[in-house]
mmCIF file of C-alpha atoms in Angstrom:
data_model
loop_
_atom_site.group_PDB
_atom_site.id
_atom_site.type_symbol
_atom_site.label_atom_id
_atom_site.label_comp_id
_atom_site.label_asym_id
_atom_site.label_seq_id
_atom_site.Cartn_x
_atom_site.Cartn_y
_atom_site.Cartn_z
ATOM 1 C CA MET M 1 95.785 131.123 53.037
ATOM 2 C CA ALA M 2 99.367 130.733 52.904
ATOM 3 C CA ARG M 3 102.022 134.286 53.948
ATOM 4 C CA ILE M 4 105.548 135.858 54.005
ATOM 5 C CA ARG M 5 107.343 135.556 57.095
ATOM 6 C CA SER M 6 110.782 135.490 58.294
ATOM 7 C CA ILE M 7 113.284 133.235 59.930
ATOM 8 C CA LYS M 8 116.603 134.158 61.814
ATOM 9 C CA PRO M 9 119.719 131.503 61.322
ATOM 10 C CA GLU M 10 119.279 131.804 65.463
ATOM 11 C CA PHE M 11 116.224 129.380 64.252
ATOM 12 C CA PHE M 12 118.898 126.656 63.242
ATOM 13 C CA THR M 13 121.339 127.121 66.540
ATOM 14 C CA SER M 14 118.329 127.225 69.091
ATOM 15 C CA LEU M 15 118.505 123.709 71.862
ATOM 16 C CA THR M 16 114.534 124.146 72.230
ATOM 17 C CA ILE M 17 114.100 123.995 68.345
ATOM 18 C CA ALA M 18 116.586 121.014 68.596
ATOM 19 C CA GLU M 19 114.562 118.739 71.188
ATOM 20 C CA GLN M 20 111.663 118.488 68.795
ATOM 21 C CA PRO M 21 111.698 115.467 65.412
ATOM 22 C CA LEU M 22 112.646 116.647 62.462
ATOM 23 C CA SER M 23 108.870 116.545 61.512
ATOM 24 C CA ALA M 24 107.770 118.779 64.409
ATOM 25 C CA ARG M 25 110.346 121.287 63.257
ATOM 26 C CA LEU M 26 109.057 122.112 59.799
ATOM 27 C CA THR M 27 105.540 121.842 60.829
ATOM 28 C CA PHE M 28 106.712 124.459 63.127
ATOM 29 C CA ILE M 29 107.677 126.494 60.425
ATOM 30 C CA GLY M 30 104.647 125.773 58.442
ATOM 31 C CA LEU M 31 102.395 127.120 61.187
ATOM 32 C CA TRP M 32 104.283 130.561 60.957
ATOM 33 C CA THR M 33 102.770 130.552 57.432
ATOM 34 C CA TYR M 34 99.139 129.421 58.488
ATOM 35 C CA VAL M 35 98.460 131.694 61.294
ATOM 36 C CA ASP M 36 96.539 134.914 60.968
ATOM 37 C CA ASP M 37 98.851 137.767 61.803
ATOM 38 C CA ASN M 38 98.063 137.713 65.294
ATOM 39 C CA GLY M 39 99.819 134.099 65.642
ATOM 40 C CA VAL M 40 96.276 131.690 65.445
ATOM 41 C CA GLY M 41 94.623 129.893 63.549
ATOM 42 C CA GLN M 42 92.372 127.290 63.821
ATOM 43 C CA ALA M 43 93.841 124.023 65.381
ATOM 44 C CA ASP M 44 91.855 121.462 62.951
ATOM 45 C CA PRO M 45 94.500 118.988 62.200
ATOM 46 C CA ARG M 46 93.751 118.204 58.746
ATOM 47 C CA LEU M 47 93.782 121.751 58.094
ATOM 48 C CA ILE M 48 96.949 122.314 58.897
ATOM 49 C CA ARG M 49 98.070 119.302 57.138
ATOM 50 C CA ALA M 50 96.459 120.676 54.261
ATOM 51 C CA ALA M 51 98.554 123.693 54.642
ATOM 52 C CA ILE M 52 102.105 122.746 55.311
ATOM 53 C CA TRP M 53 102.073 119.077 53.466
ATOM 54 C CA PRO M 54 100.247 119.425 50.873
ATOM 55 C CA LEU M 55 102.613 117.028 48.226
ATOM 56 C CA GLU M 56 102.872 114.621 50.753
ATOM 57 C CA GLU M 57 101.526 111.265 50.398
ATOM 58 C CA ALA M 58 102.794 108.795 53.441
ATOM 59 C CA PRO M 59 99.065 107.597 54.666
ATOM 60 C CA ASP M 60 100.148 108.626 58.276
ATOM 61 C CA ILE M 61 100.460 111.961 57.252
ATOM 62 C CA LEU M 62 97.956 112.933 58.888
ATOM 63 C CA GLN M 63 98.400 111.256 62.330
ATOM 64 C CA ARG M 64 102.201 113.119 61.949
ATOM 65 C CA THR M 65 101.031 116.380 61.928
ATOM 66 C CA ARG M 66 98.901 115.418 64.876
ATOM 67 C CA GLU M 67 101.902 114.761 66.795
ATOM 68 C CA ASP M 68 104.089 117.617 65.529
ATOM 69 C CA LEU M 69 101.134 119.451 66.945
ATOM 70 C CA GLN M 70 101.649 117.622 70.769
ATOM 71 C CA SER M 71 105.019 117.698 70.604
ATOM 72 C CA LEU M 72 105.434 120.716 69.228
ATOM 73 C CA GLN M 73 103.349 122.252 72.744
ATOM 74 C CA GLU M 74 105.029 119.906 75.476
ATOM 75 C CA GLY M 75 108.159 122.323 74.245
ATOM 76 C CA ARG M 76 106.079 125.034 74.342
ATOM 77 C CA LEU M 77 106.145 126.661 70.736
ATOM 78 C CA ILE M 78 102.353 126.674 70.825
ATOM 79 C CA THR M 79 99.972 126.316 72.639
ATOM 80 C CA LEU M 80 96.541 124.560 71.980
ATOM 81 C CA TYR M 81 93.441 126.081 73.540
ATOM 82 C CA GLU M 82 89.801 126.638 72.433
ATOM 83 C CA ALA M 83 87.228 129.452 72.015
ATOM 84 C CA SER M 84 83.555 129.738 71.739
ATOM 85 C CA GLY M 85 83.450 125.431 70.951
ATOM 86 C CA ARG M 86 86.265 126.091 68.193
ATOM 87 C CA PRO M 87 89.590 124.545 68.775
ATOM 88 C CA LEU M 88 92.752 126.951 68.019
ATOM 89 C CA VAL M 89 96.536 127.178 68.713
ATOM 90 C CA TYR M 90 98.847 129.935 68.523
ATOM 91 C CA VAL M 91 102.448 130.663 67.982
ATOM 92 C CA ASN M 92 103.852 131.786 71.769
ATOM 93 C CA SER M 93 106.261 135.028 71.381
ATOM 94 C CA TRP M 94 104.592 135.675 67.845
ATOM 95 C CA ASP M 95 104.904 139.638 68.361
ATOM 96 C CA GLU M 96 108.349 139.681 69.163
ATOM 97 C CA HIS M 97 110.030 137.717 66.449
ATOM 98 C CA GLN M 98 107.466 138.582 63.488
ATOM 99 C CA LYS M 99 106.793 141.846 62.404
ATOM 100 C CA VAL M 100 103.673 141.958 60.749
ATOM 101 C CA SER M 101 103.507 145.398 58.769
ATOM 102 C CA HIS M 102 100.031 145.853 57.514
ATOM 103 C CA PRO M 103 98.310 143.658 59.919
ATOM 104 C CA ARG M 104 95.140 142.036 58.592
ATOM 105 C CA LYS M 105 92.370 142.192 61.577
ATOM 106 C CA PRO M 106 92.410 139.212 63.363
ATOM 107 C CA ARG M 107 89.653 136.386 63.005
ATOM 108 C CA PHE M 108 90.250 134.530 66.359
ATOM 109 C CA PRO M 109 91.013 135.000 69.960
ATOM 110 C CA THR M 110 94.873 134.985 71.553
ATOM 111 C CA PRO M 111 94.906 132.527 74.379
ATOM 112 C CA ASN M 112 94.992 135.617 76.499
ATOM 113 C CA GLU M 113 91.889 137.308 74.892
ATOM 114 C CA ALA M 114 89.910 133.413 75.367
ATOM 115 C CA ARG M 115 91.142 133.802 79.135
ATOM 116 C CA GLN M 116 89.530 137.153 79.877
ATOM 117 C CA ALA M 117 86.437 136.548 76.978
ATOM 118 C CA ALA M 118 85.912 133.205 79.296
ATOM 119 C CA ASP M 119 86.053 134.501 82.976
ATOM 120 C CA LEU M 120 88.226 131.207 84.256
ATOM 121 C CA ASP M 121 88.433 131.476 87.572
ATOM 122 C CA PRO M 122 91.261 132.939 88.936
ATOM 123 C CA SER M 123 92.151 130.441 91.453
ATOM 124 C CA ASP M 124 93.023 127.734 89.056
ATOM 125 C CA SER M 125 96.697 127.018 88.969
ATOM 126 C CA PRO M 126 99.065 127.954 85.430
ATOM 127 C CA GLU M 127 98.850 123.713 85.091
ATOM 128 C CA ASP M 128 95.601 124.137 84.779
ATOM 129 C CA TYR M 129 95.705 127.268 82.463
ATOM 130 C CA ARG M 130 98.645 124.587 80.041
ATOM 131 C CA ARG M 131 95.531 124.291 77.112
ATOM 132 C CA THR M 132 93.942 127.081 77.608
ATOM 133 C CA PRO M 133 94.970 130.475 77.832
ATOM 134 C CA GLU M 134 98.113 128.519 78.298
ATOM 135 C CA ASN M 135 100.576 130.177 80.770
ATOM 136 C CA VAL M 136 100.235 133.126 78.224
ATOM 137 C CA GLN M 137 103.826 134.450 78.942
ATOM 138 C CA SER M 138 106.309 133.901 76.686
ATOM 139 C CA PRO M 139 109.480 131.084 76.975
ATOM 140 C CA PRO M 140 111.985 131.865 78.948
ATOM 141 C CA GLU M 141 114.027 133.886 76.605
ATOM 142 C CA ASP M 142 117.065 131.813 76.477
ATOM 143 C CA ASP M 143 114.342 128.852 75.388
ATOM 144 C CA ALA M 144 112.481 131.285 73.194
ATOM 145 C CA PRO M 145 112.427 129.942 69.576
ATOM 146 C CA GLU M 146 114.135 132.897 66.781
ATOM 147 C CA GLN M 147 111.408 133.066 64.192
ATOM 148 C CA GLY M 148 112.471 135.865 62.169
ATOM 149 C CA ALA M 149 111.419 139.581 62.197
ATOM 150 C CA GLY M 150 110.038 140.112 59.235
ATOM 151 C CA SER M 151 107.058 142.029 57.491
ATOM 152 C CA ARG M 152 104.755 140.388 55.208
ATOM 153 C CA GLU M 153 103.053 140.722 51.772
ATOM 154 C CA GLN M 154 100.335 144.615 52.920
ATOM 155 C CA GLY M 155 96.847 143.393 52.404
ATOM 156 C CA LYS M 156 93.483 145.754 53.344
ATOM 157 C CA GLY M 157 91.732 143.853 56.832
ATOM 158 C CA ILE M 158 88.644 142.002 56.488
ATOM 159 C CA GLU M 159 85.645 144.575 58.352
ATOM 160 C CA GLY M 160 83.635 141.743 60.743
ATOM 161 C CA ASN M 161 85.426 138.896 60.346
ATOM 162 C CA SER M 162 86.460 139.170 64.085
ATOM 163 C CA GLU M 163 85.482 135.332 66.244
ATOM 164 C CA PRO M 164 82.716 135.815 69.019
ATOM 165 C CA PRO M 165 83.868 135.916 72.837
ATOM 166 C CA ALA M 166 83.631 132.337 74.323
ATOM 167 C CA SER M 167 80.794 132.578 76.680
ATOM 168 C CA ASP M 168 80.122 130.504 79.837
ATOM 169 C CA GLU M 169 79.252 126.970 79.637
ATOM 170 C CA SER M 170 75.600 126.202 81.947
ATOM 171 C CA SER M 171 75.380 122.987 81.197
ATOM 172 C CA PRO M 172 78.385 121.080 80.691
ATOM 173 C CA ARG M 173 78.365 117.961 77.990
ATOM 174 C CA LEU M 174 77.434 114.863 79.509
ATOM 175 C CA ASP M 175 80.346 112.984 77.815
ATOM 176 C CA VAL M 176 82.889 114.948 78.712
ATOM 177 C CA GLU M 177 82.043 115.156 82.325
ATOM 178 C CA ARG M 178 81.942 111.317 81.864
ATOM 179 C CA VAL M 179 85.196 111.651 81.028
ATOM 180 C CA CYS M 180 87.116 113.855 83.112
ATOM 181 C CA GLN M 181 84.994 111.851 86.289
ATOM 182 C CA HIS M 182 86.390 108.534 85.257
ATOM 183 C CA LEU M 183 89.982 110.277 85.240
ATOM 184 C CA ALA M 184 89.879 112.107 88.174
ATOM 185 C CA ALA M 185 88.377 108.854 90.140
ATOM 186 C CA VAL M 186 90.702 106.765 88.652
ATOM 187 C CA ILE M 187 93.947 109.099 90.023
ATOM 188 C CA GLU M 188 92.310 109.088 93.791
ATOM 189 C CA LYS M 189 91.844 105.338 93.671
ATOM 190 C CA GLY M 190 95.255 104.682 92.377
ATOM 191 C CA GLY M 191 96.477 106.896 95.794
ATOM 192 C CA GLY M 192 96.629 110.109 94.935
ATOM 193 C CA LYS M 193 94.136 113.717 95.389
ATOM 194 C CA LYS M 194 91.375 113.455 94.005
ATOM 195 C CA PRO M 195 91.953 116.462 90.837
ATOM 196 C CA ARG M 196 89.609 119.103 90.380
ATOM 197 C CA ILE M 197 88.398 119.090 87.236
ATOM 198 C CA THR M 198 88.734 122.454 86.194
ATOM 199 C CA LYS M 199 87.960 124.410 82.337
ATOM 200 C CA THR M 200 91.089 122.951 81.356
ATOM 201 C CA TRP M 201 90.037 119.374 81.303
ATOM 202 C CA ARG M 202 87.208 120.076 79.751
ATOM 203 C CA ASN M 203 88.827 121.790 77.075
ATOM 204 C CA ASP M 204 91.186 119.164 76.036
ATOM 205 C CA VAL M 205 88.475 116.752 76.437
ATOM 206 C CA ARG M 206 86.803 118.486 73.835
ATOM 207 C CA LEU M 207 89.649 118.169 71.892
ATOM 208 C CA LEU M 208 90.098 114.081 72.297
ATOM 209 C CA LEU M 209 85.987 114.139 71.619
ATOM 210 C CA ASP M 210 85.438 116.722 68.894
ATOM 211 C CA VAL M 211 89.556 117.326 67.112
ATOM 212 C CA ASP M 212 90.558 113.559 67.641
ATOM 213 C CA ASP M 213 87.717 111.739 66.876
ATOM 214 C CA VAL M 214 88.366 109.163 69.980
ATOM 215 C CA THR M 215 85.273 108.129 70.980
ATOM 216 C CA VAL M 216 84.581 108.354 74.760
ATOM 217 C CA GLU M 217 84.104 104.401 75.338
ATOM 218 C CA GLN M 218 87.543 105.029 73.937
ATOM 219 C CA ALA M 219 89.580 107.384 75.788
ATOM 220 C CA VAL M 220 87.622 105.720 79.153
ATOM 221 C CA ALA M 221 89.253 102.758 78.243
ATOM 222 C CA ALA M 222 92.197 104.183 77.766
ATOM 223 C CA ILE M 223 92.123 105.235 80.933
ATOM 224 C CA ASP M 224 91.568 101.978 82.747
ATOM 225 C CA TRP M 225 95.112 100.864 80.418
ATOM 226 C CA ALA M 226 97.246 103.216 81.502
ATOM 227 C CA HIS M 227 96.665 102.940 85.438
ATOM 228 C CA ALA M 228 96.919 99.154 84.452
ATOM 229 C CA ASP M 229 100.209 100.174 84.009
ATOM 230 C CA ASP M 230 103.087 101.183 86.064
ATOM 231 C CA PHE M 231 104.835 103.182 83.851
ATOM 232 C CA TRP M 232 102.153 105.337 82.258
ATOM 233 C CA GLN M 233 99.743 105.900 85.837
ATOM 234 C CA ALA M 234 102.399 107.904 86.592
ATOM 235 C CA HIS M 235 101.953 110.360 83.705
ATOM 236 C CA ILE M 236 98.716 109.992 82.334
ATOM 237 C CA LEU M 237 97.666 113.071 85.608
ATOM 238 C CA SER M 238 95.190 114.859 83.170
ATOM 239 C CA PRO M 239 93.278 115.057 79.472
ATOM 240 C CA GLY M 240 95.549 117.107 78.194
ATOM 241 C CA LYS M 241 98.564 114.200 78.949
ATOM 242 C CA LEU M 242 96.211 111.844 77.516
ATOM 243 C CA ARG M 243 95.345 113.791 74.714
ATOM 244 C CA ALA M 244 99.234 113.648 73.824
ATOM 245 C CA LYS M 245 99.857 110.180 74.730
ATOM 246 C CA TYR M 246 96.953 108.508 72.753
ATOM 247 C CA GLU M 247 98.835 107.085 70.200
ATOM 248 C CA THR M 248 100.879 106.259 71.983
ATOM 249 C CA LEU M 249 99.226 103.685 74.518
ATOM 250 C CA ARG M 250 96.814 103.126 71.770
ATOM 251 C CA ARG M 251 99.733 101.461 69.881
ATOM 252 C CA GLN M 252 101.477 99.784 73.337
ATOM 253 C CA ALA M 253 98.063 98.227 74.200
ATOM 254 C CA SER M 254 98.136 96.090 70.751
ATOM 255 C CA ALA M 255 101.196 95.092 70.855
ATOM 256 C CA GLN M 256 100.846 94.055 74.653
ATOM 257 C CA GLN M 257 97.792 92.298 72.997
ATOM 258 C CA ARG M 258 99.312 90.288 70.008
ATOM 259 C CA LYS M 259 102.007 89.370 72.643
ATOM 260 C CA GLN M 260 99.766 87.763 75.100
ATOM 261 C CA ARG M 261 97.411 86.162 72.116
ATOM 262 C CA PRO M 262 98.079 82.199 72.232
ATOM 263 C CA ALA M 263 99.186 80.680 69.238
ATOM 264 C CA GLY M 264 97.164 79.431 67.465
ATOM 265 C CA PRO M 265 98.021 77.267 63.747
ATOM 266 C CA SER M 266 100.261 77.349 61.345
ATOM 267 C CA THR M 267 98.973 79.844 59.286
ATOM 268 C CA ALA M 268 100.549 82.868 57.863
ATOM 269 C CA PRO M 269 99.932 85.952 60.148
ATOM 270 C CA ARG M 270 97.571 88.500 59.290
ATOM 271 C CA THR M 271 97.917 91.950 59.794
ATOM 272 C CA MET M 272 95.559 93.527 62.074
ATOM 273 C CA THR M 273 93.038 96.275 60.576
ATOM 274 C CA GLU M 274 92.883 99.561 62.719
ATOM 275 C CA GLU M 275 89.179 98.903 63.206
ATOM 276 C CA GLU M 276 90.068 95.532 64.203
ATOM 277 C CA LYS M 277 92.887 97.128 66.843
ATOM 278 C CA ARG M 278 90.059 99.579 67.833
ATOM 279 C CA SER M 279 87.133 97.341 68.163
ATOM 280 C CA ALA M 280 89.642 94.598 70.050
ATOM 281 C CA LEU M 281 91.431 96.879 72.379
ATOM 282 C CA ASN M 282 88.695 99.537 73.119
ATOM 283 C CA PHE M 283 90.188 102.200 72.161
#
């Protein structure tokens, strides 16, 4: 259900906002009306697309929504994380910029609450928390987006609708472990120090597989292709980065394959379907 929010004029002069693509800026504003009164909502791109872009008919709108979310996270404007196996999105600095007069009872935990419930290893570095409780600190004050400080429509909270706390994993998923182990091994083989597989790594891989509909084989193929490339091998060093750049990697691999394909008979070129591209490249 859409909610009334407010926006300050400073939003339009924020350097942090200006660094985002135009589509991501509008998606960011739309997220304010999508999330609950604690700044949290489900991070399913299909739901977000339906709520924010209901009349947009562009065939790539769902993929563009995914890319907008990744761009906003990289800009530290939102946090993508997981609680109780459910992917969630949190608008950073929510309490500083949206003052809700009569907040409803939250359905989902904030990143801080999810981290406390999951009882993450305190030895994890801040980078390890990039997605699960994301450095739940707000962005630096100068960079914090000015979202407004208004109120929303009044309404009584709905009782008994809170999300149960996340539980510890006693038996990690085999598909998730395979992708994590493969990425760690490839990084070590390339001369780097073998990274430690953290809960954040596993969360990011789960989101890649479950939300983005990427198979284990496609994820492994994307890792191999990236680490065979002089540029990408220095950038794809975590599942979070793999997830953020997956579509870019796939497009570049597809373009590379087309260039390397030997010239055939002089017939009109046929555009490959998405399924053919994935099949040919394995991701």
